[in-house]
PDB file of C-alpha atoms in Angstrom:
ATOM      1  CA  UNK A   1      26.497  -8.066  89.892  1.00 41.00           C
ATOM      2  CA  UNK A   2      28.056  -4.654  88.350  1.00 42.00           C
ATOM      3  CA  UNK A   3      30.091  -4.025  85.370  1.00 41.00           C
ATOM      4  CA  UNK A   4      33.285  -1.601  86.117  1.00 46.00           C
ATOM      5  CA  UNK A   5      32.489   1.744  85.049  1.00 45.00           C
ATOM      6  CA  UNK A   6      34.373   2.939  81.747  1.00 44.00           C
ATOM      7  CA  UNK A   7      38.069   3.969  82.014  1.00 46.00           C
ATOM      8  CA  UNK A   8      36.700   6.283  78.591  1.00 43.00           C
ATOM      9  CA  UNK A   9      36.911   9.961  79.064  1.00 46.00           C
ATOM     10  CA  UNK A  10      33.751  12.402  79.716  1.00 42.00           C
ATOM     11  CA  UNK A  11      34.134  13.904  76.392  1.00 45.00           C
ATOM     12  CA  UNK A  12      34.424  10.791  74.537  1.00 43.00           C
ATOM     13  CA  UNK A  13      30.466  10.712  73.679  1.00 44.00           C
ATOM     14  CA  UNK A  14      31.451  13.329  70.812  1.00 45.00           C
ATOM     15  CA  UNK A  15      34.072  11.272  69.448  1.00 45.00           C
ATOM     16  CA  UNK A  16      33.869  10.781  65.210  1.00 45.00           C
ATOM     17  CA  UNK A  17      33.275   7.481  63.689  1.00 47.00           C
ATOM     18  CA  UNK A  18      36.034   7.513  61.325  1.00 46.00           C
ATOM     19  CA  UNK A  19      34.451   4.797  58.975  1.00 48.00           C
ATOM     20  CA  UNK A  20      30.715   6.799  57.973  1.00 51.00           C
ATOM     21  CA  UNK A  21      31.664  10.072  59.944  1.00 56.00           C
ATOM     22  CA  UNK A  22      29.492  10.544  61.919  1.00 56.00           C
ATOM     23  CA  UNK A  23      29.054  11.905  65.741  1.00 65.00           C
ATOM     24  CA  UNK A  24      26.833  10.746  68.530  1.00 62.00           C
ATOM     25  CA  UNK A  25      25.278  14.349  68.857  1.00 65.00           C
ATOM     26  CA  UNK A  26      24.323  13.868  64.830  1.00 60.00           C
ATOM     27  CA  UNK A  27      22.769  10.387  65.390  1.00 61.00           C
ATOM     28  CA  UNK A  28      20.711  12.179  68.061  1.00 64.00           C
ATOM     29  CA  UNK A  29      19.705  14.482  66.061  1.00 64.00           C
ATOM     30  CA  UNK A  30      17.932  12.799  63.382  1.00 62.00           C
ATOM     31  CA  UNK A  31      16.519  11.087  65.547  1.00 62.00           C
ATOM     32  CA  UNK A  32      14.376  13.522  67.153  1.00 63.00           C
ATOM     33  CA  UNK A  33      14.274  15.354  63.221  1.00 61.00           C
ATOM     34  CA  UNK A  34      12.934  11.144  62.030  1.00 64.00           C
ATOM     35  CA  UNK A  35      10.372  11.397  64.801  1.00 64.00           C
ATOM     36  CA  UNK A  36       9.026  15.130  64.443  1.00 68.00           C
ATOM     37  CA  UNK A  37       6.242  17.096  63.637  1.00 70.00           C
ATOM     38  CA  UNK A  38       8.075  19.128  60.936  1.00 71.00           C
ATOM     39  CA  UNK A  39       9.791  16.446  59.234  1.00 65.00           C
ATOM     40  CA  UNK A  40       6.697  14.286  58.199  1.00 67.00           C
ATOM     41  CA  UNK A  41       5.155  17.842  57.222  1.00 75.00           C
ATOM     42  CA  UNK A  42       7.755  17.764  54.731  1.00 71.00           C
ATOM     43  CA  UNK A  43       8.052  14.967  53.304  1.00 72.00           C
ATOM     44  CA  UNK A  44       4.231  14.663  52.551  1.00 78.00           C
ATOM     45  CA  UNK A  45       3.987  18.011  51.545  1.00 82.00           C
ATOM     46  CA  UNK A  46       6.912  16.848  48.914  1.00 83.00           C
ATOM     47  CA  UNK A  47       4.778  13.538  48.071  1.00 84.00           C
ATOM     48  CA  UNK A  48       2.155  15.889  47.227  1.00 86.00           C
ATOM     49  CA  UNK A  49       3.924  18.018  44.629  1.00 86.00           C
ATOM     50  CA  UNK A  50       5.418  14.789  43.723  1.00 86.00           C
ATOM     51  CA  UNK A  51       1.971  13.574  43.192  1.00 88.00           C
ATOM     52  CA  UNK A  52       0.372  16.534  41.469  1.00 89.00           C
ATOM     53  CA  UNK A  53       3.339  16.683  39.019  1.00 89.00           C
ATOM     54  CA  UNK A  54       2.791  13.267  37.805  1.00 90.00           C
ATOM     55  CA  UNK A  55      -1.466  13.270  37.391  1.00 92.00           C
ATOM     56  CA  UNK A  56      -0.627  17.450  35.525  1.00 91.00           C
ATOM     57  CA  UNK A  57       1.648  14.970  33.121  1.00 90.00           C
ATOM     58  CA  UNK A  58      -0.803  12.351  32.765  1.00 91.00           C
ATOM     59  CA  UNK A  59      -3.437  14.854  32.067  1.00 92.00           C
ATOM     60  CA  UNK A  60      -1.604  17.258  29.529  1.00 91.00           C
ATOM     61  CA  UNK A  61      -0.632  13.636  27.836  1.00 89.00           C
ATOM     62  CA  UNK A  62      -4.214  12.805  27.603  1.00 90.00           C
ATOM     63  CA  UNK A  63      -5.410  15.600  26.493  1.00 91.00           C
ATOM     64  CA  UNK A  64      -3.094  15.316  23.442  1.00 89.00           C
ATOM     65  CA  UNK A  65      -3.760  11.597  22.737  1.00 88.00           C
ATOM     66  CA  UNK A  66      -7.580  13.086  22.853  1.00 90.00           C
ATOM     67  CA  UNK A  67      -6.699  15.840  19.970  1.00 89.00           C
ATOM     68  CA  UNK A  68      -4.906  13.510  18.394  1.00 87.00           C
ATOM     69  CA  UNK A  69      -7.938  11.117  18.335  1.00 87.00           C
ATOM     70  CA  UNK A  70     -10.385  13.832  17.301  1.00 88.00           C
ATOM     71  CA  UNK A  71      -7.878  15.172  14.534  1.00 86.00           C
ATOM     72  CA  UNK A  72      -7.638  11.942  12.992  1.00 84.00           C
ATOM     73  CA  UNK A  73     -11.225  11.316  12.806  1.00 85.00           C
ATOM     74  CA  UNK A  74     -11.686  14.459  10.534  1.00 85.00           C
ATOM     75  CA  UNK A  75     -10.295  13.007   7.840  1.00 80.00           C
ATOM     76  CA  UNK A  76     -11.375   9.432   8.835  1.00 78.00           C
ATOM     77  CA  UNK A  77     -13.965   8.806   5.889  1.00 79.00           C
ATOM     78  CA  UNK A  78     -11.277  10.639   3.134  1.00 77.00           C
ATOM     79  CA  UNK A  79      -9.457   8.364   0.529  1.00 71.00           C
ATOM     80  CA  UNK A  80      -6.666   6.392   1.787  1.00 64.00           C
ATOM     81  CA  UNK A  81      -4.682   8.101  -0.766  1.00 60.00           C
ATOM     82  CA  UNK A  82      -5.545  11.575  -0.538  1.00 68.00           C
ATOM     83  CA  UNK A  83      -2.397  13.802   0.684  1.00 67.00           C
ATOM     84  CA  UNK A  84      -4.292  15.638   3.069  1.00 74.00           C
ATOM     85  CA  UNK A  85      -5.646  12.539   5.171  1.00 74.00           C
ATOM     86  CA  UNK A  86      -1.652  11.419   4.849  1.00 67.00           C
ATOM     87  CA  UNK A  87      -0.408  13.948   6.262  1.00 71.00           C
ATOM     88  CA  UNK A  88      -2.820  14.211   9.201  1.00 78.00           C
ATOM     89  CA  UNK A  89      -2.098  10.715  10.185  1.00 74.00           C
ATOM     90  CA  UNK A  90       1.764  11.561   9.744  1.00 70.00           C
ATOM     91  CA  UNK A  91       1.381  14.301  11.476  1.00 76.00           C
ATOM     92  CA  UNK A  92      -0.567  12.861  14.261  1.00 80.00           C
ATOM     93  CA  UNK A  93       1.529   9.922  15.315  1.00 74.00           C
ATOM     94  CA  UNK A  94       4.653  12.046  14.870  1.00 73.00           C
ATOM     95  CA  UNK A  95       3.691  15.002  17.588  1.00 80.00           C
ATOM     96  CA  UNK A  96       1.756  12.236  19.939  1.00 80.00           C
ATOM     97  CA  UNK A  97       5.385  10.999  20.407  1.00 77.00           C
ATOM     98  CA  UNK A  98       6.690  13.909  20.516  1.00 79.00           C
ATOM     99  CA  UNK A  99       4.218  15.697  22.968  1.00 85.00           C
ATOM    100  CA  UNK A 100       4.780  12.242  25.341  1.00 85.00           C
ATOM    101  CA  UNK A 101       8.939  12.264  25.470  1.00 82.00           C
ATOM    102  CA  UNK A 102       9.084  16.455  26.054  1.00 86.00           C
ATOM    103  CA  UNK A 103       5.940  15.698  29.119  1.00 89.00           C
ATOM    104  CA  UNK A 104       7.994  13.198  30.687  1.00 88.00           C
ATOM    105  CA  UNK A 105      11.164  15.123  29.846  1.00 84.00           C
ATOM    106  CA  UNK A 106       9.894  17.581  31.881  1.00 87.00           C
ATOM    107  CA  UNK A 107       8.426  15.837  34.592  1.00 89.00           C
ATOM    108  CA  UNK A 108      11.233  13.902  35.788  1.00 86.00           C
ATOM    109  CA  UNK A 109      13.035  16.987  35.996  1.00 83.00           C
ATOM    110  CA  UNK A 110      11.063  18.751  38.005  1.00 85.00           C
ATOM    111  CA  UNK A 111      11.011  15.908  40.432  1.00 85.00           C
ATOM    112  CA  UNK A 112      14.355  15.238  40.655  1.00 82.00           C
ATOM    113  CA  UNK A 113      14.080  19.121  41.589  1.00 80.00           C
ATOM    114  CA  UNK A 114      11.353  18.700  44.225  1.00 80.00           C
ATOM    115  CA  UNK A 115      13.172  15.819  46.207  1.00 78.00           C
ATOM    116  CA  UNK A 116      16.628  17.711  46.362  1.00 75.00           C
ATOM    117  CA  UNK A 117      18.527  17.231  43.731  1.00 74.00           C
ATOM    118  CA  UNK A 118      20.690  20.175  41.996  1.00 71.00           C
ATOM    119  CA  UNK A 119      18.731  20.439  38.748  1.00 71.00           C
ATOM    120  CA  UNK A 120      21.577  22.434  37.529  1.00 73.00           C
ATOM    121  CA  UNK A 121      24.552  19.790  37.788  1.00 70.00           C
ATOM    122  CA  UNK A 122      22.203  16.930  36.179  1.00 68.00           C
ATOM    123  CA  UNK A 123      21.433  19.257  33.231  1.00 69.00           C
ATOM    124  CA  UNK A 124      24.947  20.561  32.716  1.00 71.00           C
ATOM    125  CA  UNK A 125      25.851  16.603  33.226  1.00 70.00           C
ATOM    126  CA  UNK A 126      22.867  15.204  30.557  1.00 68.00           C
ATOM    127  CA  UNK A 127      24.373  18.194  28.132  1.00 70.00           C
ATOM    128  CA  UNK A 128      28.025  16.376  28.132  1.00 69.00           C
ATOM    129  CA  UNK A 129      26.349  13.064  28.167  1.00 67.00           C
ATOM    130  CA  UNK A 130      24.536  13.845  25.046  1.00 68.00           C
ATOM    131  CA  UNK A 131      27.077  15.405  22.899  1.00 68.00           C
ATOM    132  CA  UNK A 132      29.295  12.237  23.831  1.00 65.00           C
ATOM    133  CA  UNK A 133      26.382  10.017  22.799  1.00 66.00           C
ATOM    134  CA  UNK A 134      25.819  12.114  18.990  1.00 64.00           C
ATOM    135  CA  UNK A 135      29.298  11.349  18.275  1.00 65.00           C
ATOM    136  CA  UNK A 136      28.362   7.536  19.599  1.00 62.00           C
ATOM    137  CA  UNK A 137      25.463   7.302  17.470  1.00 63.00           C
ATOM    138  CA  UNK A 138      25.775   8.995  14.405  1.00 69.00           C
ATOM    139  CA  UNK A 139      23.511   6.438  13.020  1.00 73.00           C
ATOM    140  CA  UNK A 140      20.371   7.481  14.931  1.00 71.00           C
ATOM    141  CA  UNK A 141      20.812  10.743  14.832  1.00 70.00           C
ATOM    142  CA  UNK A 142      21.457  10.155  10.770  1.00 75.00           C
ATOM    143  CA  UNK A 143      17.686   8.673  11.067  1.00 74.00           C
ATOM    144  CA  UNK A 144      16.290  11.375  12.840  1.00 73.00           C
ATOM    145  CA  UNK A 145      17.404  13.780  10.370  1.00 74.00           C
ATOM    146  CA  UNK A 146      16.660  11.762   7.543  1.00 77.00           C
ATOM    147  CA  UNK A 147      13.128  10.853   9.127  1.00 74.00           C
ATOM    148  CA  UNK A 148      12.274  15.002   9.699  1.00 73.00           C
ATOM    149  CA  UNK A 149      13.048  15.815   6.151  1.00 75.00           C
ATOM    150  CA  UNK A 150      10.986  12.814   4.959  1.00 76.00           C
ATOM    151  CA  UNK A 151       7.954  14.476   6.593  1.00 70.00           C
ATOM    152  CA  UNK A 152       9.184  18.252   5.864  1.00 70.00           C
ATOM    153  CA  UNK A 153       9.119  17.671   2.137  1.00 73.00           C
ATOM    154  CA  UNK A 154       5.934  15.340   2.065  1.00 71.00           C
ATOM    155  CA  UNK A 155       7.572  12.798  -0.323  1.00 78.00           C
ATOM    156  CA  UNK A 156       5.627   9.858   1.683  1.00 80.00           C
ATOM    157  CA  UNK A 157       2.813   9.460   4.450  1.00 78.00           C
ATOM    158  CA  UNK A 158       0.257   6.905   5.699  1.00 78.00           C
ATOM    159  CA  UNK A 159      -1.198   5.370   3.216  1.00 81.00           C
ATOM    160  CA  UNK A 160       1.243   5.470   0.413  1.00 84.00           C
ATOM    161  CA  UNK A 161       1.414   2.185  -1.798  1.00 88.00           C
ATOM    162  CA  UNK A 162       5.946   2.495  -2.280  1.00 88.00           C
ATOM    163  CA  UNK A 163       8.678   0.453  -3.998  1.00 90.00           C
ATOM    164  CA  UNK A 164      11.621  -0.182  -1.938  1.00 88.00           C
ATOM    165  CA  UNK A 165      14.344  -1.720  -4.142  1.00 85.00           C
ATOM    166  CA  UNK A 166      11.958  -5.292  -4.687  1.00 87.00           C
ATOM    167  CA  UNK A 167       9.667  -4.692  -2.278  1.00 88.00           C
ATOM    168  CA  UNK A 168       6.177  -2.937  -2.144  1.00 89.00           C
ATOM    169  CA  UNK A 169       3.821  -2.469   0.086  1.00 90.00           C
ATOM    170  CA  UNK A 170       1.652  -0.247   2.166  1.00 89.00           C
ATOM    171  CA  UNK A 171       3.200   2.823   4.406  1.00 87.00           C
ATOM    172  CA  UNK A 172       1.363   1.886   8.288  1.00 85.00           C
ATOM    173  CA  UNK A 173       4.105   4.442   9.825  1.00 81.00           C
ATOM    174  CA  UNK A 174       6.338   7.256   9.275  1.00 79.00           C
ATOM    175  CA  UNK A 175       8.425   8.822  12.083  1.00 74.00           C
ATOM    176  CA  UNK A 176      11.721  10.889  12.693  1.00 73.00           C
ATOM    177  CA  UNK A 177      13.748   7.438  12.797  1.00 78.00           C
ATOM    178  CA  UNK A 178      11.405   4.207  11.346  1.00 83.00           C
ATOM    179  CA  UNK A 179       8.831   3.703   8.605  1.00 86.00           C
ATOM    180  CA  UNK A 180       6.893   0.661   8.693  1.00 89.00           C
ATOM    181  CA  UNK A 181       5.689  -0.729   5.673  1.00 91.00           C
ATOM    182  CA  UNK A 182       3.357  -3.550   5.284  1.00 92.00           C
ATOM    183  CA  UNK A 183       3.851  -6.185   2.000  1.00 91.00           C
ATOM    184  CA  UNK A 184       0.874  -7.968   0.434  1.00 87.00           C
ATOM    185  CA  UNK A 185       1.605 -10.731   2.055  1.00 89.00           C
ATOM    186  CA  UNK A 186       1.368  -9.343   5.535  1.00 89.00           C
ATOM    187  CA  UNK A 187       5.041  -8.774   5.971  1.00 90.00           C
ATOM    188  CA  UNK A 188       6.172  -6.108   8.046  1.00 91.00           C
ATOM    189  CA  UNK A 189       9.229  -3.823   6.819  1.00 90.00           C
ATOM    190  CA  UNK A 190      10.957  -1.771   9.442  1.00 90.00           C
ATOM    191  CA  UNK A 191      13.342   0.664   7.394  1.00 88.00           C
ATOM    192  CA  UNK A 192      15.259   3.098   9.081  1.00 86.00           C
ATOM    193  CA  UNK A 193      14.657   6.550   7.233  1.00 82.00           C
ATOM    194  CA  UNK A 194      18.421   6.890   7.064  1.00 81.00           C
ATOM    195  CA  UNK A 195      18.393   3.918   4.472  1.00 82.00           C
ATOM    196  CA  UNK A 196      15.410   5.132   2.259  1.00 82.00           C
ATOM    197  CA  UNK A 197      17.650   6.843  -0.502  1.00 80.00           C
ATOM    198  CA  UNK A 198      15.861   5.768  -3.414  1.00 84.00           C
ATOM    199  CA  UNK A 199      11.997   4.170  -3.613  1.00 87.00           C
ATOM    200  CA  UNK A 200       9.276   4.614  -5.812  1.00 88.00           C
ATOM    201  CA  UNK A 201       5.411   5.937  -4.627  1.00 87.00           C
ATOM    202  CA  UNK A 202       3.058   5.159  -6.431  1.00 86.00           C
ATOM    203  CA  UNK A 203       0.597   6.715  -4.674  1.00 82.00           C
ATOM    204  CA  UNK A 204       1.356  10.301  -6.190  1.00 81.00           C
ATOM    205  CA  UNK A 205      -0.949  11.994  -9.237  1.00 81.00           C
ATOM    206  CA  UNK A 206      -2.050   9.103 -11.092  1.00 87.00           C
ATOM    207  CA  UNK A 207      -1.351   5.419 -11.725  1.00 88.00           C
ATOM    208  CA  UNK A 208      -1.188   3.630 -15.337  1.00 90.00           C
ATOM    209  CA  UNK A 209      -2.943   0.112 -15.686  1.00 90.00           C
ATOM    210  CA  UNK A 210      -1.242  -1.930 -18.449  1.00 91.00           C
ATOM    211  CA  UNK A 211      -2.239  -5.248 -19.455  1.00 90.00           C
ATOM    212  CA  UNK A 212      -0.169  -6.534 -22.135  1.00 90.00           C
ATOM    213  CA  UNK A 213      -1.969  -9.732 -24.729  1.00 88.00           C
ATOM    214  CA  UNK A 214       0.092 -12.312 -26.781  1.00 87.00           C
ATOM    215  CA  UNK A 215      -1.388 -13.218 -30.371  1.00 86.00           C
ATOM    216  CA  UNK A 216       0.261 -15.744 -32.564  1.00 83.00           C
ATOM    217  CA  UNK A 217       1.550 -15.106 -35.671  1.00 83.00           C
ATOM    218  CA  UNK A 218      -1.233 -17.190 -36.935  1.00 82.00           C
ATOM    219  CA  UNK A 219      -3.774 -15.080 -35.977  1.00 82.00           C
ATOM    220  CA  UNK A 220      -5.589 -11.732 -38.051  1.00 83.00           C
ATOM    221  CA  UNK A 221      -3.737  -8.913 -35.679  1.00 83.00           C
ATOM    222  CA  UNK A 222      -6.187  -6.498 -37.564  1.00 85.00           C
ATOM    223  CA  UNK A 223      -8.964  -8.700 -35.892  1.00 87.00           C
ATOM    224  CA  UNK A 224      -7.594  -9.084 -32.461  1.00 87.00           C
ATOM    225  CA  UNK A 225      -7.263  -5.648 -32.252  1.00 89.00           C
ATOM    226  CA  UNK A 226     -11.013  -4.969 -32.795  1.00 89.00           C
ATOM    227  CA  UNK A 227     -11.869  -7.301 -29.989  1.00 90.00           C
ATOM    228  CA  UNK A 228      -9.377  -4.981 -27.834  1.00 90.00           C
ATOM    229  CA  UNK A 229     -10.754  -2.043 -29.047  1.00 90.00           C
ATOM    230  CA  UNK A 230     -14.345  -3.331 -28.144  1.00 90.00           C
ATOM    231  CA  UNK A 231     -13.061  -4.515 -24.558  1.00 90.00           C
ATOM    232  CA  UNK A 232     -11.903  -1.088 -24.003  1.00 89.00           C
ATOM    233  CA  UNK A 233     -14.798   0.552 -24.476  1.00 90.00           C
ATOM    234  CA  UNK A 234     -16.842  -2.119 -22.956  1.00 90.00           C
ATOM    235  CA  UNK A 235     -14.786  -1.430 -19.311  1.00 91.00           C
ATOM    236  CA  UNK A 236     -14.975   1.827 -19.813  1.00 89.00           C
ATOM    237  CA  UNK A 237     -18.797   1.974 -19.398  1.00 88.00           C
ATOM    238  CA  UNK A 238     -18.687   0.094 -16.604  1.00 88.00           C
ATOM    239  CA  UNK A 239     -19.594   1.890 -12.888  1.00 88.00           C
ATOM    240  CA  UNK A 240     -16.045   1.345 -11.556  1.00 87.00           C
ATOM    241  CA  UNK A 241     -14.274   2.644 -14.557  1.00 88.00           C
ATOM    242  CA  UNK A 242     -16.698   5.940 -14.644  1.00 88.00           C
ATOM    243  CA  UNK A 243     -15.188   6.244 -10.837  1.00 87.00           C
ATOM    244  CA  UNK A 244     -11.655   5.365 -11.150  1.00 88.00           C
ATOM    245  CA  UNK A 245     -10.756   6.368 -14.674  1.00 88.00           C
ATOM    246  CA  UNK A 246      -8.481   9.974 -15.461  1.00 86.00           C
ATOM    247  CA  UNK A 247      -8.606   9.924 -18.977  1.00 80.00           C
ATOM    248  CA  UNK A 248     -11.442   9.705 -21.531  1.00 79.00           C
ATOM    249  CA  UNK A 249     -10.439   5.788 -22.686  1.00 82.00           C
ATOM    250  CA  UNK A 250      -8.338   2.992 -23.052  1.00 87.00           C
ATOM    251  CA  UNK A 251      -5.916   2.878 -25.118  1.00 87.00           C
ATOM    252  CA  UNK A 252      -5.015  -0.175 -27.461  1.00 87.00           C
ATOM    253  CA  UNK A 253      -1.608  -0.613 -28.524  1.00 85.00           C
ATOM    254  CA  UNK A 254      -0.890  -2.905 -31.621  1.00 79.00           C
ATOM    255  CA  UNK A 255       2.724  -4.853 -32.163  1.00 73.00           C
ATOM    256  CA  UNK A 256       4.340  -3.456 -28.932  1.00 74.00           C
ATOM    257  CA  UNK A 257       6.937  -6.432 -29.361  1.00 77.00           C
ATOM    258  CA  UNK A 258       7.843  -9.526 -32.030  1.00 81.00           C
ATOM    259  CA  UNK A 259       8.315 -12.710 -30.254  1.00 78.00           C
ATOM    260  CA  UNK A 260       9.765 -15.899 -30.414  1.00 77.00           C
ATOM    261  CA  UNK A 261       6.151 -17.246 -30.633  1.00 79.00           C
ATOM    262  CA  UNK A 262       4.048 -14.315 -30.307  1.00 83.00           C
ATOM    263  CA  UNK A 263       3.330 -10.655 -31.310  1.00 85.00           C
ATOM    264  CA  UNK A 264       2.572  -8.118 -28.112  1.00 87.00           C
ATOM    265  CA  UNK A 265      -0.606  -5.793 -27.633  1.00 88.00           C
ATOM    266  CA  UNK A 266      -1.407  -3.988 -25.287  1.00 90.00           C
ATOM    267  CA  UNK A 267      -4.800  -1.949 -23.593  1.00 91.00           C
ATOM    268  CA  UNK A 268      -3.135   1.270 -21.314  1.00 91.00           C
ATOM    269  CA  UNK A 269      -5.486   3.485 -18.940  1.00 92.00           C
ATOM    270  CA  UNK A 270      -4.959   6.118 -16.734  1.00 90.00           C
ATOM    271  CA  UNK A 271      -6.822   5.518 -13.179  1.00 90.00           C
ATOM    272  CA  UNK A 272      -6.171   6.987  -9.699  1.00 89.00           C
ATOM    273  CA  UNK A 273      -3.749   6.009  -7.144  1.00 87.00           C
ATOM    274  CA  UNK A 274      -4.279   2.347  -6.107  1.00 84.00           C
ATOM    275  CA  UNK A 275      -6.919   1.339  -8.333  1.00 87.00           C
ATOM    276  CA  UNK A 276      -4.537   0.181 -11.559  1.00 89.00           C
ATOM    277  CA  UNK A 277      -4.676  -3.753  -9.645  1.00 89.00           C
ATOM    278  CA  UNK A 278      -8.507  -4.100 -10.155  1.00 90.00           C
ATOM    279  CA  UNK A 279      -8.556  -2.330 -13.534  1.00 91.00           C
ATOM    280  CA  UNK A 280      -6.171  -4.710 -14.836  1.00 91.00           C
ATOM    281  CA  UNK A 281      -8.041  -8.115 -13.446  1.00 92.00           C
ATOM    282  CA  UNK A 282     -11.041  -6.809 -15.288  1.00 91.00           C
ATOM    283  CA  UNK A 283      -9.217  -6.147 -18.205  1.00 92.00           C
ATOM    284  CA  UNK A 284      -7.440  -9.334 -18.400  1.00 91.00           C
ATOM    285  CA  UNK A 285     -10.988 -11.057 -17.519  1.00 91.00           C
ATOM    286  CA  UNK A 286     -13.091  -9.174 -20.482  1.00 91.00           C
ATOM    287  CA  UNK A 287      -9.981  -9.701 -22.931  1.00 90.00           C
ATOM    288  CA  UNK A 288     -10.153 -13.512 -22.040  1.00 90.00           C
ATOM    289  CA  UNK A 289     -13.949 -13.712 -22.246  1.00 90.00           C
ATOM    290  CA  UNK A 290     -13.748 -11.693 -25.878  1.00 90.00           C
ATOM    291  CA  UNK A 291     -11.338 -13.450 -27.057  1.00 89.00           C
ATOM    292  CA  UNK A 292     -13.259 -16.905 -26.249  1.00 87.00           C
ATOM    293  CA  UNK A 293     -16.235 -15.810 -27.729  1.00 88.00           C
ATOM    294  CA  UNK A 294     -14.907 -14.755 -31.095  1.00 87.00           C
ATOM    295  CA  UNK A 295     -12.256 -17.611 -32.255  1.00 85.00           C
ATOM    296  CA  UNK A 296      -9.120 -15.037 -30.889  1.00 85.00           C
ATOM    297  CA  UNK A 297      -5.955 -17.514 -29.974  1.00 80.00           C
ATOM    298  CA  UNK A 298      -3.431 -16.695 -27.626  1.00 79.00           C
ATOM    299  CA  UNK A 299      -0.409 -18.417 -28.257  1.00 81.00           C
ATOM    300  CA  UNK A 300       1.360 -20.888 -26.163  1.00 78.00           C
ATOM    301  CA  UNK A 301       5.204 -21.650 -26.526  1.00 76.00           C
ATOM    302  CA  UNK A 302       6.491 -22.888 -30.294  1.00 72.00           C
ATOM    303  CA  UNK A 303       9.831 -24.556 -31.037  1.00 74.00           C
ATOM    304  CA  UNK A 304      10.735 -26.214 -34.453  1.00 75.00           C
ATOM    305  CA  UNK A 305      13.098 -29.313 -34.198  1.00 79.00           C
ATOM    306  CA  UNK A 306      15.472 -30.164 -37.231  1.00 78.00           C
ATOM    307  CA  UNK A 307      17.005 -33.939 -37.079  1.00 80.00           C
ATOM    308  CA  UNK A 308      19.595 -34.681 -38.707  1.00 76.00           C
ATOM    309  CA  UNK A 309      21.458 -38.217 -39.373  1.00 73.00           C
ATOM    310  CA  UNK A 310      24.616 -38.868 -40.059  1.00 68.00           C
ATOM    311  CA  UNK A 311      24.540 -41.486 -42.488  1.00 59.00           C
ATOM    312  CA  UNK A 312      20.771 -40.956 -43.946  1.00 54.00           C
ATOM    313  CA  UNK A 313      20.014 -40.799 -47.520  1.00 53.00           C
ATOM    314  CA  UNK A 314      19.550 -37.259 -49.164  1.00 51.00           C
ATOM    315  CA  UNK A 315      16.680 -35.299 -48.478  1.00 51.00           C
ATOM    316  CA  UNK A 316      16.298 -37.689 -45.286  1.00 53.00           C
ATOM    317  CA  UNK A 317      16.989 -34.716 -43.474  1.00 53.00           C
ATOM    318  CA  UNK A 318      14.517 -32.749 -44.549  1.00 54.00           C
ATOM    319  CA  UNK A 319      11.828 -35.527 -44.127  1.00 51.00           C
ATOM    320  CA  UNK A 320      13.055 -35.297 -40.361  1.00 51.00           C
ATOM    321  CA  UNK A 321      12.674 -31.616 -40.431  1.00 48.00           C
ATOM    322  CA  UNK A 322       8.770 -31.447 -41.756  1.00 49.00           C
ATOM    323  CA  UNK A 323       7.756 -34.423 -39.538  1.00 48.00           C
ATOM    324  CA  UNK A 324       8.998 -32.440 -36.582  1.00 48.00           C
ATOM    325  CA  UNK A 325       8.086 -29.349 -37.517  1.00 48.00           C
ATOM    326  CA  UNK A 326       4.657 -31.388 -38.176  1.00 47.00           C
ATOM    327  CA  UNK A 327       4.427 -32.606 -34.766  1.00 45.00           C
TER     328      UNK A 327
END
């Protein structure tokens, strides 16, 4: 069976496909190039360069991570509130994050250049896109700038005990954008750096343990204060007190307030940051034990009730009030 010969002219082999813009010669040339040795050698060389670039990036990140671990290990034995340890932990985390971002950004740009992308156009487009993103992400930029100044001013670091509003916790991470604070009950607060405007740092300089004690009005104040003085001296002689105390001895301050049911005295002592909580617990335990031994009364709330009857005989109100007060 024979097919009729095509009536198309001979030069129709070079007709351009209007849909994809390719000629028959282009297809033939592409097929020849696809099966040529030079083409696959070029692909292999490019793939090798990309692999080497990525490998170098991974090696650089591993080196930075190793340096970071050794730097952190050098201050591992220091106290948690030591400012040098806090600066090292904070700076190490920050440098590790920045190094990863920078290394991967350079690696991606280099790989794109190796596979044939126009890097100059890419960088120009990234600059314009970055400007647009900066206008649209003002809150993010604010957080980053605030985080930078927090780190630069050294106002807080890893391990610091801080108060944010009504929440108190220990700083676990300080970054350019985010601060992580662990509360005592385990809750982890995520605080953007731009929102950390007013906070209290309990790990700077010293802390003061304050133990307030209520004394009943019937109690001999002089006797109670003498017991508190003995408690202060007894605690100051303990091994723990010698380690944490920053002044010669605790102070007993008398009659700080006159309440409804009690007068208030207190024991105060200056200690190392973070040690005030254990100090307060120890002092309360000693005060309770010594008050029990010497018969010093810690008061409970009291109230006097007057009962008045509408048609009672003269003197009934006074008798009812006396009975209620006795009760």
